[in-house]
Every structure is written in C-alpha cells, then in structure tokens.
Amino acid sequence: MTKAISAGLLSIVSDLVAKRLTKEPVKSSSLINELSMGLVIRGPVQHYFQQFLDKVVFAGKKQSSPAVVLGKMVIDCFIFSPLYNALYFIIVGLMADQPTAESLQKIQKLLFSVMKSNWTVWVPVNIISYAVVPLELRVLFGNVISIFWTAFLIKKVKGDSQRTTHTEE
C-alpha cells in the first residue's frame, strides 16, 4: 500500500513538472488521473514486477551478481517497459475518452521514439538499482527517478494529442 501511495503522489509531482515544461495550466482532472495511475497501476505493477524478478525469475541466485543485474535490466528495459509504456498510452487515452484505435495509432507512431528515450534513462538507472538497491526500496527508488521520466512521457503523450487536435481544428 505504501508503494502505491508513494507512486500516486510522485505521479502528481510528475504531472506538475510536465505542466511546467509545457507551460500548460494545472487541471485537477489531470492530477486526479495521474494520482489514479500511480495508485492503481504504477505502484502495484512495479511492486509485483520487482518481486517476480527477484523471487521467480532469478530465485536462488545472487541478486547483485553482474549476470543477474544484466538479466534483470534486459527483461525490464526490453520486454516489460515497452508493454508498460504502451499500456500508459492506452490508459491515458481511456481517461481522455479517446477511441482505443486512436491510442493504438499513437503507440505505432510514438512508442519506438519513447523507448529510445526510455533506454537512455532506464538502462543505467536499472543497472544501479538492480546492483545496489534492496528489493524493498527498489520501487521507491524507481518512483523518484520516474518523476522526470513520467513528466517526459506525459509531455510526449499529451503533447502529441494537442498537436493533432490543433491541426485538425
């Protein structure tokens, strides 16, 4: 529960940072959406994913060994993250009452560029996290780093929506 609450609160901070970067006004609906994302999706999904890596995939192995750290990073960055970021696009679309087809088009258009940015941030962060951060603090560590990542993602996902909306008007 603590991880979900901290993820929710840090998601609000991410939204505020994104608004600052885009010079958009802060809307209570956006803050509530990001709080919900953190509480319901980000916190619990990250918690169980980290547990799964340590206690199932790499159970019985020295968790900080270079091979395990590399394996966790590869699974996280190249399997989990693309799916998780695609899910983010879909949920943001649902919260904005956009048709699912529109969210899927955004995923096709933007996911690879989002993932290239993701890898520049999360490959080194995950290596550090998996090498030295204990399992019980890993989600909090990732949530703090993700303030800036999520702000970027909010800007990217919503910024593209606004450009599309403005060009259609």
PDB file of C-alpha atoms in Angstrom:
ATOM      1  CA  MET A   1       0.000   0.000   0.000  1.00  0.00           C
ATOM      2  CA  THR A   2       2.843   2.385   0.826  1.00  0.00           C
ATOM      3  CA  LYS A   3       4.371   1.834  -2.615  1.00  0.00           C
ATOM      4  CA  ALA A   4       1.042   2.596  -4.292  1.00  0.00           C
ATOM      5  CA  ILE A   5       0.566   5.791  -2.264  1.00  0.00           C
ATOM      6  CA  SER A   6       4.113   6.999  -2.934  1.00  0.00           C
ATOM      7  CA  ALA A   7       3.674   6.177  -6.653  1.00  0.00           C
ATOM      8  CA  GLY A   8       0.405   8.127  -6.690  1.00  0.00           C
ATOM      9  CA  LEU A   9       1.903  11.187  -5.014  1.00  0.00           C
ATOM     10  CA  LEU A  10       5.016  11.112  -7.176  1.00  0.00           C
ATOM     11  CA  SER A  11       2.778  10.806 -10.258  1.00  0.00           C
ATOM     12  CA  ILE A  12       1.130  14.087  -9.229  1.00  0.00           C
ATOM     13  CA  VAL A  13       4.581  15.675  -8.961  1.00  0.00           C
ATOM     14  CA  SER A  14       5.384  14.325 -12.444  1.00  0.00           C
ATOM     15  CA  ASP A  15       2.229  15.908 -13.828  1.00  0.00           C
ATOM     16  CA  LEU A  16       3.113  19.241 -12.211  1.00  0.00           C
ATOM     17  CA  VAL A  17       6.621  19.065 -13.726  1.00  0.00           C
ATOM     18  CA  ALA A  18       5.123  18.228 -17.143  1.00  0.00           C
ATOM     19  CA  LYS A  19       2.732  21.178 -16.876  1.00  0.00           C
ATOM     20  CA  ARG A  20       5.632  23.435 -16.002  1.00  0.00           C
ATOM     21  CA  LEU A  21       7.640  22.185 -19.001  1.00  0.00           C
ATOM     22  CA  THR A  22       4.727  22.638 -21.401  1.00  0.00           C
ATOM     23  CA  LYS A  23       3.526  25.878 -19.755  1.00  0.00           C
ATOM     24  CA  GLU A  24       0.028  24.394 -19.522  1.00  0.00           C
ATOM     25  CA  PRO A  25      -2.346  25.255 -16.708  1.00  0.00           C
ATOM     26  CA  VAL A  26      -2.676  22.677 -13.958  1.00  0.00           C
ATOM     27  CA  LYS A  27      -6.039  20.909 -14.083  1.00  0.00           C
ATOM     28  CA  SER A  28      -7.465  18.981 -11.176  1.00  0.00           C
ATOM     29  CA  SER A  29      -8.674  16.247 -13.569  1.00  0.00           C
ATOM     30  CA  SER A  30      -5.117  15.680 -14.801  1.00  0.00           C
ATOM     31  CA  LEU A  31      -3.799  15.483 -11.243  1.00  0.00           C
ATOM     32  CA  ILE A  32      -6.547  13.021 -10.291  1.00  0.00           C
ATOM     33  CA  ASN A  33      -5.784  10.905 -13.378  1.00  0.00           C
ATOM     34  CA  GLU A  34      -2.077  10.750 -12.554  1.00  0.00           C
ATOM     35  CA  LEU A  35      -2.807  10.016  -8.887  1.00  0.00           C
ATOM     36  CA  SER A  36      -5.056   7.165 -10.026  1.00  0.00           C
ATOM     37  CA  MET A  37      -2.378   5.861 -12.404  1.00  0.00           C
ATOM     38  CA  GLY A  38       0.164   5.792  -9.588  1.00  0.00           C
ATOM     39  CA  LEU A  39      -2.148   4.237  -7.008  1.00  0.00           C
ATOM     40  CA  VAL A  40      -3.789   1.638  -9.212  1.00  0.00           C
ATOM     41  CA  ILE A  41      -1.241   0.879 -11.937  1.00  0.00           C
ATOM     42  CA  ARG A  42       2.303   2.202 -11.403  1.00  0.00           C
ATOM     43  CA  GLY A  43       2.817   1.290  -7.733  1.00  0.00           C
ATOM     44  CA  PRO A  44       1.240  -2.186  -7.718  1.00  0.00           C
ATOM     45  CA  VAL A  45       2.576  -3.231 -11.143  1.00  0.00           C
ATOM     46  CA  GLN A  46       6.120  -2.180 -10.271  1.00  0.00           C
ATOM     47  CA  HIS A  47       5.908  -3.858  -6.859  1.00  0.00           C
ATOM     48  CA  TYR A  48       4.821  -7.210  -8.281  1.00  0.00           C
ATOM     49  CA  PHE A  49       7.195  -6.982 -11.246  1.00  0.00           C
ATOM     50  CA  GLN A  50      10.185  -6.442  -8.935  1.00  0.00           C
ATOM     51  CA  GLN A  51       9.022  -9.314  -6.712  1.00  0.00           C
ATOM     52  CA  PHE A  52       8.643 -11.536  -9.791  1.00  0.00           C
ATOM     53  CA  LEU A  53      12.181 -10.794 -10.982  1.00  0.00           C
ATOM     54  CA  ASP A  54      13.817 -11.497  -7.619  1.00  0.00           C
ATOM     55  CA  LYS A  55      11.661 -14.326  -6.332  1.00  0.00           C
ATOM     56  CA  VAL A  56      10.712 -16.195  -9.503  1.00  0.00           C
ATOM     57  CA  VAL A  57      12.945 -15.443 -12.482  1.00  0.00           C
ATOM     58  CA  PHE A  58      16.196 -15.115 -10.512  1.00  0.00           C
ATOM     59  CA  ALA A  59      15.227 -17.060  -7.372  1.00  0.00           C
ATOM     60  CA  GLY A  60      18.163 -18.668  -5.610  1.00  0.00           C
ATOM     61  CA  LYS A  61      20.708 -16.561  -7.484  1.00  0.00           C
ATOM     62  CA  LYS A  62      22.996 -13.868  -6.049  1.00  0.00           C
ATOM     63  CA  GLN A  63      20.804 -10.847  -6.842  1.00  0.00           C
ATOM     64  CA  SER A  64      23.704  -8.397  -7.254  1.00  0.00           C
ATOM     65  CA  SER A  65      25.872 -10.600  -9.495  1.00  0.00           C
ATOM     66  CA  PRO A  66      26.686  -8.975 -12.853  1.00  0.00           C
ATOM     67  CA  ALA A  67      24.835 -11.675 -14.834  1.00  0.00           C
ATOM     68  CA  VAL A  68      21.657 -11.312 -12.740  1.00  0.00           C
ATOM     69  CA  VAL A  69      21.803  -7.497 -12.841  1.00  0.00           C
ATOM     70  CA  LEU A  70      22.230  -7.592 -16.623  1.00  0.00           C
ATOM     71  CA  GLY A  71      19.424 -10.147 -16.993  1.00  0.00           C
ATOM     72  CA  LYS A  72      17.030  -8.057 -14.900  1.00  0.00           C
ATOM     73  CA  MET A  73      17.909  -4.914 -16.858  1.00  0.00           C
ATOM     74  CA  VAL A  74      17.307  -6.659 -20.193  1.00  0.00           C
ATOM     75  CA  ILE A  75      13.943  -8.062 -19.073  1.00  0.00           C
ATOM     76  CA  ASP A  76      12.917  -4.719 -17.580  1.00  0.00           C
ATOM     77  CA  CYS A  77      14.044  -2.432 -20.398  1.00  0.00           C
ATOM     78  CA  PHE A  78      13.364  -4.565 -23.455  1.00  0.00           C
ATOM     79  CA  ILE A  79      10.353  -6.697 -22.513  1.00  0.00           C
ATOM     80  CA  PHE A  80       8.497  -5.093 -19.602  1.00  0.00           C
ATOM     81  CA  SER A  81       8.978  -1.390 -20.434  1.00  0.00           C
ATOM     82  CA  PRO A  82       7.609  -1.434 -23.997  1.00  0.00           C
ATOM     83  CA  LEU A  83       4.473  -3.208 -22.761  1.00  0.00           C
ATOM     84  CA  TYR A  84       4.161  -0.914 -19.752  1.00  0.00           C
ATOM     85  CA  ASN A  85       4.611   2.249 -21.831  1.00  0.00           C
ATOM     86  CA  ALA A  86       2.076   1.023 -24.395  1.00  0.00           C
ATOM     87  CA  LEU A  87      -0.349   0.417 -21.511  1.00  0.00           C
ATOM     88  CA  TYR A  88       0.265   4.007 -20.381  1.00  0.00           C
ATOM     89  CA  PHE A  89      -0.743   5.304 -23.830  1.00  0.00           C
ATOM     90  CA  ILE A  90      -3.944   3.247 -23.703  1.00  0.00           C
ATOM     91  CA  ILE A  91      -4.899   4.301 -20.168  1.00  0.00           C
ATOM     92  CA  VAL A  92      -4.239   7.981 -20.888  1.00  0.00           C
ATOM     93  CA  GLY A  93      -6.442   7.629 -23.971  1.00  0.00           C
ATOM     94  CA  LEU A  94      -9.216   5.976 -21.966  1.00  0.00           C
ATOM     95  CA  MET A  95      -9.060   8.716 -19.330  1.00  0.00           C
ATOM     96  CA  ALA A  96      -9.396  11.290 -22.131  1.00  0.00           C
ATOM     97  CA  ASP A  97     -12.350   9.407 -23.687  1.00  0.00           C
ATOM     98  CA  GLN A  98     -10.357   8.755 -26.861  1.00  0.00           C
ATOM     99  CA  PRO A  99     -11.213   5.761 -29.020  1.00  0.00           C
ATOM    100  CA  THR A 100      -8.858   2.821 -28.474  1.00  0.00           C
ATOM    101  CA  ALA A 101      -7.948   2.951 -32.168  1.00  0.00           C
ATOM    102  CA  GLU A 102      -6.521   6.448 -31.606  1.00  0.00           C
ATOM    103  CA  SER A 103      -4.379   5.196 -28.708  1.00  0.00           C
ATOM    104  CA  LEU A 104      -3.151   2.312 -30.844  1.00  0.00           C
ATOM    105  CA  GLN A 105      -2.196   4.769 -33.608  1.00  0.00           C
ATOM    106  CA  LYS A 106      -0.224   6.793 -31.062  1.00  0.00           C
ATOM    107  CA  ILE A 107       1.540   3.651 -29.915  1.00  0.00           C
ATOM    108  CA  GLN A 108       2.526   2.835 -33.509  1.00  0.00           C
ATOM    109  CA  LYS A 109       3.650   6.398 -34.132  1.00  0.00           C
ATOM    110  CA  LEU A 110       5.436   7.219 -30.864  1.00  0.00           C
ATOM    111  CA  LEU A 111       6.378   4.084 -28.944  1.00  0.00           C
ATOM    112  CA  PHE A 112       9.741   3.463 -30.590  1.00  0.00           C
ATOM    113  CA  SER A 113      10.931   7.054 -30.030  1.00  0.00           C
ATOM    114  CA  VAL A 114       9.625   6.901 -26.450  1.00  0.00           C
ATOM    115  CA  MET A 115      11.507   3.641 -25.934  1.00  0.00           C
ATOM    116  CA  LYS A 116      14.763   5.091 -27.303  1.00  0.00           C
ATOM    117  CA  SER A 117      14.459   7.867 -24.709  1.00  0.00           C
ATOM    118  CA  ASN A 118      13.439   5.286 -22.107  1.00  0.00           C
ATOM    119  CA  TRP A 119      16.571   3.251 -22.696  1.00  0.00           C
ATOM    120  CA  THR A 120      18.859   6.277 -22.300  1.00  0.00           C
ATOM    121  CA  VAL A 121      17.359   6.866 -18.841  1.00  0.00           C
ATOM    122  CA  TRP A 122      16.403   3.437 -17.565  1.00  0.00           C
ATOM    123  CA  VAL A 123      19.289   1.218 -18.694  1.00  0.00           C
ATOM    124  CA  PRO A 124      21.789   2.964 -16.369  1.00  0.00           C
ATOM    125  CA  VAL A 125      19.185   3.539 -13.638  1.00  0.00           C
ATOM    126  CA  ASN A 126      18.187  -0.131 -13.674  1.00  0.00           C
ATOM    127  CA  ILE A 127      21.785  -1.302 -13.576  1.00  0.00           C
ATOM    128  CA  ILE A 128      22.342   0.820 -10.468  1.00  0.00           C
ATOM    129  CA  SER A 129      19.012  -0.226  -8.981  1.00  0.00           C
ATOM    130  CA  TYR A 130      19.474  -3.951  -9.535  1.00  0.00           C
ATOM    131  CA  ALA A 131      23.111  -3.845  -8.381  1.00  0.00           C
ATOM    132  CA  VAL A 132      22.798  -1.871  -5.136  1.00  0.00           C
ATOM    133  CA  VAL A 133      19.202  -1.007  -4.173  1.00  0.00           C
ATOM    134  CA  PRO A 134      17.498  -3.587  -1.934  1.00  0.00           C
ATOM    135  CA  LEU A 135      14.245  -5.092  -3.233  1.00  0.00           C
ATOM    136  CA  GLU A 136      12.119  -3.352  -0.591  1.00  0.00           C
ATOM    137  CA  LEU A 137      13.404   0.091  -1.689  1.00  0.00           C
ATOM    138  CA  ARG A 138      13.599  -0.529  -5.431  1.00  0.00           C
ATOM    139  CA  VAL A 139      10.087   0.699  -6.269  1.00  0.00           C
ATOM    140  CA  LEU A 140      10.620   3.912  -4.272  1.00  0.00           C
ATOM    141  CA  PHE A 141      13.990   4.468  -5.971  1.00  0.00           C
ATOM    142  CA  GLY A 142      12.365   3.966  -9.386  1.00  0.00           C
ATOM    143  CA  ASN A 143       9.433   6.217  -8.452  1.00  0.00           C
ATOM    144  CA  VAL A 144      11.751   9.080  -7.544  1.00  0.00           C
ATOM    145  CA  ILE A 145      13.659   8.756 -10.838  1.00  0.00           C
ATOM    146  CA  SER A 146      10.370   8.377 -12.688  1.00  0.00           C
ATOM    147  CA  ILE A 147       9.221  11.848 -11.640  1.00  0.00           C
ATOM    148  CA  PHE A 148      11.218  13.161 -14.580  1.00  0.00           C
ATOM    149  CA  TRP A 149      10.581  10.192 -16.866  1.00  0.00           C
ATOM    150  CA  THR A 150       6.825  10.380 -16.292  1.00  0.00           C
ATOM    151  CA  ALA A 151       6.870  14.138 -16.853  1.00  0.00           C
ATOM    152  CA  PHE A 152       8.577  13.477 -20.197  1.00  0.00           C
ATOM    153  CA  LEU A 153       6.055  10.745 -21.027  1.00  0.00           C
ATOM    154  CA  ILE A 154       3.082  12.942 -20.094  1.00  0.00           C
ATOM    155  CA  LYS A 155       4.506  15.722 -22.255  1.00  0.00           C
ATOM    156  CA  LYS A 156       5.091  13.306 -25.142  1.00  0.00           C
ATOM    157  CA  VAL A 157       1.702  11.553 -24.990  1.00  0.00           C
ATOM    158  CA  LYS A 158      -0.402  14.631 -24.311  1.00  0.00           C
ATOM    159  CA  GLY A 159       1.725  16.966 -26.407  1.00  0.00           C
ATOM    160  CA  ASP A 160       1.167  14.801 -29.463  1.00  0.00           C
ATOM    161  CA  SER A 161      -2.571  14.774 -28.732  1.00  0.00           C
ATOM    162  CA  GLN A 162      -2.659  18.540 -28.596  1.00  0.00           C
ATOM    163  CA  ARG A 163      -0.705  18.920 -31.842  1.00  0.00           C
ATOM    164  CA  THR A 164      -3.118  16.504 -33.504  1.00  0.00           C
ATOM    165  CA  THR A 165      -6.114  18.339 -32.069  1.00  0.00           C
ATOM    166  CA  HIS A 166      -4.807  21.748 -33.116  1.00  0.00           C
ATOM    167  CA  THR A 167      -4.033  20.594 -36.649  1.00  0.00           C
ATOM    168  CA  GLU A 168      -7.493  19.082 -37.005  1.00  0.00           C
ATOM    169  CA  GLU A 169      -9.272  22.292 -35.954  1.00  0.00           C
TER     170      GLU A 169
END
